[in-house]
Coordinates of C-alpha atoms in Angstrom, one line a residue:
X1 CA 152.0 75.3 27.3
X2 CA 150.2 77.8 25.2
X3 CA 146.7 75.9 25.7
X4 CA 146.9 76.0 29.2
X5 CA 148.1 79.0 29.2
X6 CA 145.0 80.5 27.2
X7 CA 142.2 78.5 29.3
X8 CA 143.9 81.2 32.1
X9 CA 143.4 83.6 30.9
X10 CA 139.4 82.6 29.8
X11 CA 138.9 81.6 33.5
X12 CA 140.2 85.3 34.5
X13 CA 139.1 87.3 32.1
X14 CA 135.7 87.9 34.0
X15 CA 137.6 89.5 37.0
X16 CA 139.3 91.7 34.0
X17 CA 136.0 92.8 33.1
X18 CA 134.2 93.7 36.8
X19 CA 132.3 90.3 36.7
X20 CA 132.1 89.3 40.6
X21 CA 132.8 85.6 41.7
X22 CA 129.8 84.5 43.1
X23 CA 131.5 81.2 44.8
X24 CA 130.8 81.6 48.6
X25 CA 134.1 82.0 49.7
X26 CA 134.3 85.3 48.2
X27 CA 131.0 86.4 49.5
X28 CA 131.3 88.4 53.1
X29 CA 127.6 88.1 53.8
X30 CA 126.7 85.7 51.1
X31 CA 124.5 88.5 49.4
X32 CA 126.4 90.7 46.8
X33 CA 129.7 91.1 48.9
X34 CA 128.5 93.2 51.6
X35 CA 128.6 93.2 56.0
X36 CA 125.5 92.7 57.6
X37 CA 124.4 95.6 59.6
X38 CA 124.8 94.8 63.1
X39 CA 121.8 92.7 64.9
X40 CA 119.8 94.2 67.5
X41 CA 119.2 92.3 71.0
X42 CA 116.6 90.3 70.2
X43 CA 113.9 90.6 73.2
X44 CA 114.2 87.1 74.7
X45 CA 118.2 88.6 75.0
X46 CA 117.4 91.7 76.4
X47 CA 115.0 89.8 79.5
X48 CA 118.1 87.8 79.8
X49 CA 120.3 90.3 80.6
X50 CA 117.9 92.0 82.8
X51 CA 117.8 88.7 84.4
X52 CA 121.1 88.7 85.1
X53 CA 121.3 92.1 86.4
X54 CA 118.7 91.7 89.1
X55 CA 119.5 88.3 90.0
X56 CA 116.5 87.0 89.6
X57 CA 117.4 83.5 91.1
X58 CA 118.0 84.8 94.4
X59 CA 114.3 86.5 94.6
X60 CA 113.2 83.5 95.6
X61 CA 115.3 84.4 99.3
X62 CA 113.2 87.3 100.1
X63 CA 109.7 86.1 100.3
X64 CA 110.7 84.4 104.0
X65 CA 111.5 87.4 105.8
X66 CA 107.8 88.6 105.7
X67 CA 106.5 85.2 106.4
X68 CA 108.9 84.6 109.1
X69 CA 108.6 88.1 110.8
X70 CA 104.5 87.5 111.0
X71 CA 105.4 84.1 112.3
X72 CA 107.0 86.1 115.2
X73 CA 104.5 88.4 116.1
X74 CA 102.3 85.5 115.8
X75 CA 99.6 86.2 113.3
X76 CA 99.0 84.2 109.8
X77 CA 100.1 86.5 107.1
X78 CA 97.8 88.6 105.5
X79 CA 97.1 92.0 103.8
X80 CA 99.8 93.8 105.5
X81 CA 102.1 90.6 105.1
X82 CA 101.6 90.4 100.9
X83 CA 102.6 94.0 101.1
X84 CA 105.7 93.6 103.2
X85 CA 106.6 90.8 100.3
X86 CA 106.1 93.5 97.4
X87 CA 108.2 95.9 99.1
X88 CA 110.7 93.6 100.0
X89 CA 111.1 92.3 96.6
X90 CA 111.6 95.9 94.6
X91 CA 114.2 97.1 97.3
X92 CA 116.1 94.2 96.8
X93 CA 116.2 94.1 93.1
X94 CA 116.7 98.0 93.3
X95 CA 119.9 97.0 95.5
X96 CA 121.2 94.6 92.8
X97 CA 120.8 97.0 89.6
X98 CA 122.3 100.1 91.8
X99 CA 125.2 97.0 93.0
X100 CA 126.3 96.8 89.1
X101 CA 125.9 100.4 88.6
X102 CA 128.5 101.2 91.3
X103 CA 130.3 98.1 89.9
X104 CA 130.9 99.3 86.8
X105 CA 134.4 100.1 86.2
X106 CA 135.5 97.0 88.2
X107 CA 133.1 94.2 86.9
X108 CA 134.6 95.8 83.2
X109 CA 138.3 94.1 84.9
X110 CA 136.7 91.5 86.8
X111 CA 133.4 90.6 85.5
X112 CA 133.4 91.6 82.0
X113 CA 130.6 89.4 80.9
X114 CA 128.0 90.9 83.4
X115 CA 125.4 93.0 81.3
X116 CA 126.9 96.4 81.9
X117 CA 130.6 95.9 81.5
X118 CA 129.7 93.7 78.2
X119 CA 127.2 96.4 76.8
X120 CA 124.1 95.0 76.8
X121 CA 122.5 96.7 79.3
X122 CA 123.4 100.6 79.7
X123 CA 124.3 102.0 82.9
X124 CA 122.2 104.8 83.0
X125 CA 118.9 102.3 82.3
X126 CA 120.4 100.2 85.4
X127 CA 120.7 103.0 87.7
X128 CA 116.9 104.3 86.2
X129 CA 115.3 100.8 87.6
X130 CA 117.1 101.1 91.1
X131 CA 115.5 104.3 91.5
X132 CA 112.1 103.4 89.7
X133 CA 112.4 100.1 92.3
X134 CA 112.9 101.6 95.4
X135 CA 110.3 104.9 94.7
X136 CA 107.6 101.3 94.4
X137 CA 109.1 99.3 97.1
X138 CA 108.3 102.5 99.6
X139 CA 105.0 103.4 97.8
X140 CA 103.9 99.5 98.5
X141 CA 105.3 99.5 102.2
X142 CA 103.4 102.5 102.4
X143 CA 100.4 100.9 101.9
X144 CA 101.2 98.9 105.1
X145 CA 101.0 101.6 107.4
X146 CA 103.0 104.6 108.8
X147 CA 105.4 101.9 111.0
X148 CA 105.8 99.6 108.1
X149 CA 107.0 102.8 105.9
X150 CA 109.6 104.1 108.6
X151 CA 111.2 100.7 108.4
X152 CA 111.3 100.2 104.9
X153 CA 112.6 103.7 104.5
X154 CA 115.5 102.8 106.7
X155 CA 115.8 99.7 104.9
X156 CA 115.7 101.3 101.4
X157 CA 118.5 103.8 102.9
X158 CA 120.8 100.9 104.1
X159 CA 121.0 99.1 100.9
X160 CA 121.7 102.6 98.9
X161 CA 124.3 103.2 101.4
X162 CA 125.9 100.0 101.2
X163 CA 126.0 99.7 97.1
X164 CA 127.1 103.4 97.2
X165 CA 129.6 103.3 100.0
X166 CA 130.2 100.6 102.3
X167 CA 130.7 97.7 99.9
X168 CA 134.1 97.9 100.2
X169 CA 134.9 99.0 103.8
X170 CA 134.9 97.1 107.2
X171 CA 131.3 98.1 107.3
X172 CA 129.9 96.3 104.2
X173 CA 129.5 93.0 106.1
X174 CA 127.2 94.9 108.8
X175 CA 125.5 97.0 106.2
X176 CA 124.4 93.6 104.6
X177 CA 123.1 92.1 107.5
X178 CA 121.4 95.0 108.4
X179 CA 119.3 95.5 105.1
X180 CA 118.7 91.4 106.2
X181 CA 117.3 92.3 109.5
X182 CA 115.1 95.3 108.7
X183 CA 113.3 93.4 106.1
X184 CA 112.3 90.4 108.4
X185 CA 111.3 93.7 111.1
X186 CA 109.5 95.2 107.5
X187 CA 107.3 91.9 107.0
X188 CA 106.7 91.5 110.8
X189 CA 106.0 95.7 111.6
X190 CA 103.8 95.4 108.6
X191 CA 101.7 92.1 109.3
X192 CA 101.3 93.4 113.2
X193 CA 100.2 97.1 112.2
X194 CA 97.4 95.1 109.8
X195 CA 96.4 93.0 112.8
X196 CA 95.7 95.7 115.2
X197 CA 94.0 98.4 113.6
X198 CA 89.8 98.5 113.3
X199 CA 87.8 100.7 111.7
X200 CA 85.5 102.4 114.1
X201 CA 82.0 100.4 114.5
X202 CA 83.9 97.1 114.2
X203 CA 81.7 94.5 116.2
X204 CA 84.0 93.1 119.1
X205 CA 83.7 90.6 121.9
X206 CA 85.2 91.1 124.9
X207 CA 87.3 88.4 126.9
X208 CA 85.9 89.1 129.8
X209 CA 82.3 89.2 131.0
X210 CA 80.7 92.7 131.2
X211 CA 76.9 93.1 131.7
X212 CA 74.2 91.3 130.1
X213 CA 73.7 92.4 126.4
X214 CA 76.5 95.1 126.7
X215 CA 78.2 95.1 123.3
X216 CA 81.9 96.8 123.0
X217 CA 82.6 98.9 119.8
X218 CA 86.5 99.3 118.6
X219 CA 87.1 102.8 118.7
X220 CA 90.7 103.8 117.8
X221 CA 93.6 101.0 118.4
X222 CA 96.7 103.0 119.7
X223 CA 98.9 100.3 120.7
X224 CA 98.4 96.3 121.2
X225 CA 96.2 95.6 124.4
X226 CA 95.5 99.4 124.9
X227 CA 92.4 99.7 122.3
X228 CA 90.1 102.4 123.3
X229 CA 86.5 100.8 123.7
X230 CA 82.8 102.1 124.3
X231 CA 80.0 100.6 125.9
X232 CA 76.7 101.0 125.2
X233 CA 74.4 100.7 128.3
X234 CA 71.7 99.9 128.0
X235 CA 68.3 101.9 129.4
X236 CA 68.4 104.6 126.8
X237 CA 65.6 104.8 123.7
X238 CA 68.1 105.8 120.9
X239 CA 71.1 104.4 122.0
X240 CA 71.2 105.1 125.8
X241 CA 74.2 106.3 128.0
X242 CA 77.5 105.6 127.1
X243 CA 80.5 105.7 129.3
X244 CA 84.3 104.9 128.4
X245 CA 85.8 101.5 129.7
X246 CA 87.3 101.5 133.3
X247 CA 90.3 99.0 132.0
X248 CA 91.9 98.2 128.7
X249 CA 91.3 94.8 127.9
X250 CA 93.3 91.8 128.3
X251 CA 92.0 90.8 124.8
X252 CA 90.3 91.4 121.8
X253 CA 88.7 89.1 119.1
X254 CA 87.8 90.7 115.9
X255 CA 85.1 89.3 113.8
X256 CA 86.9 87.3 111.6
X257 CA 88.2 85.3 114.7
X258 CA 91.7 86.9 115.2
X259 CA 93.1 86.8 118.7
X260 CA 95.4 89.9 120.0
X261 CA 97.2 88.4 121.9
X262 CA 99.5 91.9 124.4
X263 CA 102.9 92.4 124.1
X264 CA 103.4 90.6 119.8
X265 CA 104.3 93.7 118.9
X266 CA 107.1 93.7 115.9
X267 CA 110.0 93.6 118.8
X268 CA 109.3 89.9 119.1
X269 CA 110.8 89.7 116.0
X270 CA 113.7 90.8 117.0
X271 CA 115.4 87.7 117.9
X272 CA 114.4 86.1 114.8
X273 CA 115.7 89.0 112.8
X274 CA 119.3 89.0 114.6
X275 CA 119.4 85.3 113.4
X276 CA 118.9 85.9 109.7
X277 CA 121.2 89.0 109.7
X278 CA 124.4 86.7 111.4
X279 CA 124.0 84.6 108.7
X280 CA 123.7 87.3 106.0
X281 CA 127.2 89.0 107.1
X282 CA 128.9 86.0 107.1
X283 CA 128.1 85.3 103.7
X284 CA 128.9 88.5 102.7
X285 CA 132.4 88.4 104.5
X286 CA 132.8 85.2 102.2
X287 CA 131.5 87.5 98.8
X288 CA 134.3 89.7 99.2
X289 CA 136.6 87.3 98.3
X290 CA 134.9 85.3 95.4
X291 CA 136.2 87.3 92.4
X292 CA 140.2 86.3 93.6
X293 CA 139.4 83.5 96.2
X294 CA 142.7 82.7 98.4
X295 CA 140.8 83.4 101.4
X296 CA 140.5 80.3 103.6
X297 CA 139.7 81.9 107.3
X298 CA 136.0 83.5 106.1
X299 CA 135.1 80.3 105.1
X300 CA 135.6 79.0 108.4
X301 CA 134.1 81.4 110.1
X302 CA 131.0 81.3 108.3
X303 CA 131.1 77.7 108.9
X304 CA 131.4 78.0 112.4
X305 CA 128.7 80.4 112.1
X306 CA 126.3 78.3 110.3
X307 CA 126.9 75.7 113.1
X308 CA 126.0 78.5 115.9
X309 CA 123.1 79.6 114.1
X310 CA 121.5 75.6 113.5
X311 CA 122.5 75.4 117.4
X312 CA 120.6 78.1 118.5
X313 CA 117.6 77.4 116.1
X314 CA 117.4 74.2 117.8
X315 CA 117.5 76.0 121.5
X316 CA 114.4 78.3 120.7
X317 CA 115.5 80.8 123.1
X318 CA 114.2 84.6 123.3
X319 CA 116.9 86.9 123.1
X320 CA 117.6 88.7 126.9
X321 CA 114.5 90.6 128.1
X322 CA 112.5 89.9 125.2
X323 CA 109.3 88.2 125.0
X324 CA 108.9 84.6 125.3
X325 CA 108.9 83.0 122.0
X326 CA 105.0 80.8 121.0
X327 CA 105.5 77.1 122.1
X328 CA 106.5 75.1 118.8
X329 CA 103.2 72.4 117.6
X330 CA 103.5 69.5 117.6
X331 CA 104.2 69.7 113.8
X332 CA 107.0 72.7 114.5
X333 CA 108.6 70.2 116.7
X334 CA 109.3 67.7 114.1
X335 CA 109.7 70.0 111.0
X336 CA 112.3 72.3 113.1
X337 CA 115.2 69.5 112.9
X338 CA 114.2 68.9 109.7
X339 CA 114.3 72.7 108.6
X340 CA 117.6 73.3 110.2
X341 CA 119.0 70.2 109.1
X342 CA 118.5 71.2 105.4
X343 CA 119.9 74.7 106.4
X344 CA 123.1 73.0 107.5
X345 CA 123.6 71.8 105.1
X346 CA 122.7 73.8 102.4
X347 CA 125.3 76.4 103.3
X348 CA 127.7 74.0 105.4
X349 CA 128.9 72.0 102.4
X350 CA 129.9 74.5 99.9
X351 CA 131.6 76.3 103.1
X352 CA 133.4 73.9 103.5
X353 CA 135.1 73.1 100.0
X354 CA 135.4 76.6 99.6
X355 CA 137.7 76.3 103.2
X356 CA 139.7 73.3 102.0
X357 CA 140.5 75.1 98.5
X358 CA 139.7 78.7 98.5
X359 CA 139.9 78.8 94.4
X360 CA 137.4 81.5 92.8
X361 CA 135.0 78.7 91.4
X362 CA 134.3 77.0 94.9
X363 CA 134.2 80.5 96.8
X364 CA 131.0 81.7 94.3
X365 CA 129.4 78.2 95.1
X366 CA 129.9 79.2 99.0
X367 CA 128.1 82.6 98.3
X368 CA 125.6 81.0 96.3
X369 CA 125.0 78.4 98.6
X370 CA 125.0 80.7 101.5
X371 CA 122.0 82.9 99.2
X372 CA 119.7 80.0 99.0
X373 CA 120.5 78.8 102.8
X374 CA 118.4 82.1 103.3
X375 CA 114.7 79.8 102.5
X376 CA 115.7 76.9 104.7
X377 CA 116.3 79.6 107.8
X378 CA 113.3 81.7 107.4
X379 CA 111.7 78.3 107.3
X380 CA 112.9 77.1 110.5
X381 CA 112.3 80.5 112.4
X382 CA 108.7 80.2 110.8
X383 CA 108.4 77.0 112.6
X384 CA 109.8 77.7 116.4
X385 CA 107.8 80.5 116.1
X386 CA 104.7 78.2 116.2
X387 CA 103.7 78.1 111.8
X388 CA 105.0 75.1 111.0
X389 CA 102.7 75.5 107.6
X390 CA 104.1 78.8 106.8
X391 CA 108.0 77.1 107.6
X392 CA 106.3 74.7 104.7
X393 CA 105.0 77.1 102.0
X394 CA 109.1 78.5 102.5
X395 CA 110.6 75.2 101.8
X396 CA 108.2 75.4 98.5
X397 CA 110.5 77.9 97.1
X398 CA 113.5 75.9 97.6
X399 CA 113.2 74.0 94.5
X400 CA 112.5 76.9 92.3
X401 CA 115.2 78.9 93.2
X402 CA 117.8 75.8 93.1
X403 CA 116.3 75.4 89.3
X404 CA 116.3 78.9 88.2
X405 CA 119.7 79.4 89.3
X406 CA 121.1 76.5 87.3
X407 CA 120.5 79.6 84.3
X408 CA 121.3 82.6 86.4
X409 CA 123.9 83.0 89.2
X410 CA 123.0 84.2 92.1
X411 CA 126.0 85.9 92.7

């Protein structure tokens, strides 16, 4: 016993002395015994999160309501269109950073893995970028025209109103679809303000025949089909007598080869824009059961919804005293079914699992399904509106957002 006894106390005798083991499992960090210092959010982790916060897979829904509100007022998109996008696209993502903000203290219960309950995003920073977001989203709509910045402005007010207040009363549902309805009204008031102002000493021809070599001048455009116009007459060395236009004209075609046509003024959009905002609130009556689920009758009714909505897309009607809606090409005729068919069921399938077992899981795949439903609308008000190609360049996004949000919810 004494031999084994001594070879003990050999193998101790350096922890006698203040010898340290260096065997791994009595290394914390696996350099001289000590914690690493915590590691920083790398940046690829920090984008991530941000990602997260703004929802960047559902960006891809917003785009359409421009396209679809110039679709309306019957006009190609343009200047005033790309700018109704841009604005469009920093309110929203201002909505979803001021959403988690106001979220805080129950996503921390619910949701603690979103960025600002888990810490990696801080919630003064999120509610920094809703205000830097909406401050650009104006500032671009701006750039649209005075009409185009009253409508974003009340747009811009909605959604602050809704993260702020109405999320969680009767009113929230309404508040959503409103926001959904002003920006369709945003990308059509913006596209239709581009279309109808002139610079003075733009050349013009008229529609109808005035006299020989008379040439009419845009002057100022007040309204559609009331431009003020001047004729030169001719007879006078230096310009000759000029005399103000006994009628406004029935028409105007600008250089470029843009028709006016009277009365596509951004309430023909209107219709349109109703559409889009019944679908948004009754997706939103289905969010407000996702975290808990159990909810079985917003399902259906959002179902039921959905079905009224295809229904009605498929009718083309102009809502009561509006004006008539453009006759669908021959191209709109056969990508409308198509459109709404892919709408159907984009947001009619989830529905209904979500109806037959009203679990959490299934519920968020409603919502998100309803969220992406959003391109496959716009695109199918494009076409009955008469663009079948802009109802096309919509259904480009589908894939994109259906990809991206494979690595970021939606919801």
């Amino acid at each position: 016993m004494r031999p084994l006894r001594l070879l003990a106390a050999v193998a101790g005798a350096p922890r006698l002395l203040g010898a340290r083991p260096t065997a791994p499992p009595y290394s914390l960090s696996g350099a001289r015994g000590t914690a690493p210092a915590p590691d920083r959010p790398s940046t690829r982790e920090r984008l991530r999160a941000w990602a997260e916060l703004l929802r960047v897979s559902a960006l891809f829904t917003v785009p359409g309501d421009a396209l679809a509100g110039a679709a309306a007022v019957g006009r190609r998109p343009d200047r005033g269109t790309a700018l109704a996008i841009g604005a469009s696209l920093c309110l929203y993502e201002a909505g979803m950073a001021l959403n988690d903000w106001a979220d805080r203290e129950e996503d921390a219960v619910d949701r603690p893995h979103r960025p600002i309950p888990s810490g990696r995003i801080a919630p003064g920073a999120a509610l920094a970028a809703a205000g830097v977001l909406t401050a650009a989203g104006l500032a671009l709509a701006g750039r649209a025209g005075r009409p185009a910045l009253a409508v974003a402005s009340g747009l811009a007010a909605t959604v602050w109103a809704y993260d702020l207040r109405l999320k969680h009363t009767r009113l929230g549902p309404a508040a959503m679809a409103s926001a959904r309805t002003l920006d369709l009204l945003l990308g059509a008031t913006a596209t239709a303000g581009a279309g109808v102002t002139a610079t003075s000493g733009t050349t013009a021809t008229r529609g109808t025949t005035g006299t020989r070599g008379t040439t009419a001048t845009v002057g100022t455009a007040k309204a559609v089909g009331t431009a003020a116009t001047v004729a030169t007459m001719p007879g006078g060395a230096g310009g000759g007598a000029t005399a103000p236009a006994a009628r406004p004209r029935p028409a105007i075609r600008h250089a470029p080869g843009r028709t006016l046509t009277p009365g596509r003024t951004p309430a023909a959009a209107l219709p349109a824009a109703l559409l889009l905002g019944a679908h948004t609130y009754a997706v939103t009556a289905v969010s407000r059961h996702e975290a808990q689920g159990g909810s079985t009758a917003a399902p259906l009714a959002a179902l039921a919804g959905a079905a009224g909505l295809g229904a009605a897309l498929l009718r083309g009607r102009a809502a009561p005293g509006g004006p008539p809606p453009s006759p669908p090409t021959a191209a709109g005729r056969l990508l409308l079914p198509a459109f709404a068919a892919a709408y159907l069921r984009t947001s009619g399938v989830p529905l209904l699992h979500a109806a037959l077992n009203p679990s959490p899981p299934l519920t968020q795949r409603a919502v998100g399904g309803g969220i992406r439903a959003m391109i496959p609308l716009q695109a199918a008000l494009a076409a009955r509106a008469g663009a079948p190609v802009g109802g096309l360049a919509v259904m480009g996004l589908v894939p994109l957002a259906r990809a991206l949000s494979r690595k970021v919810s939606p919801t």
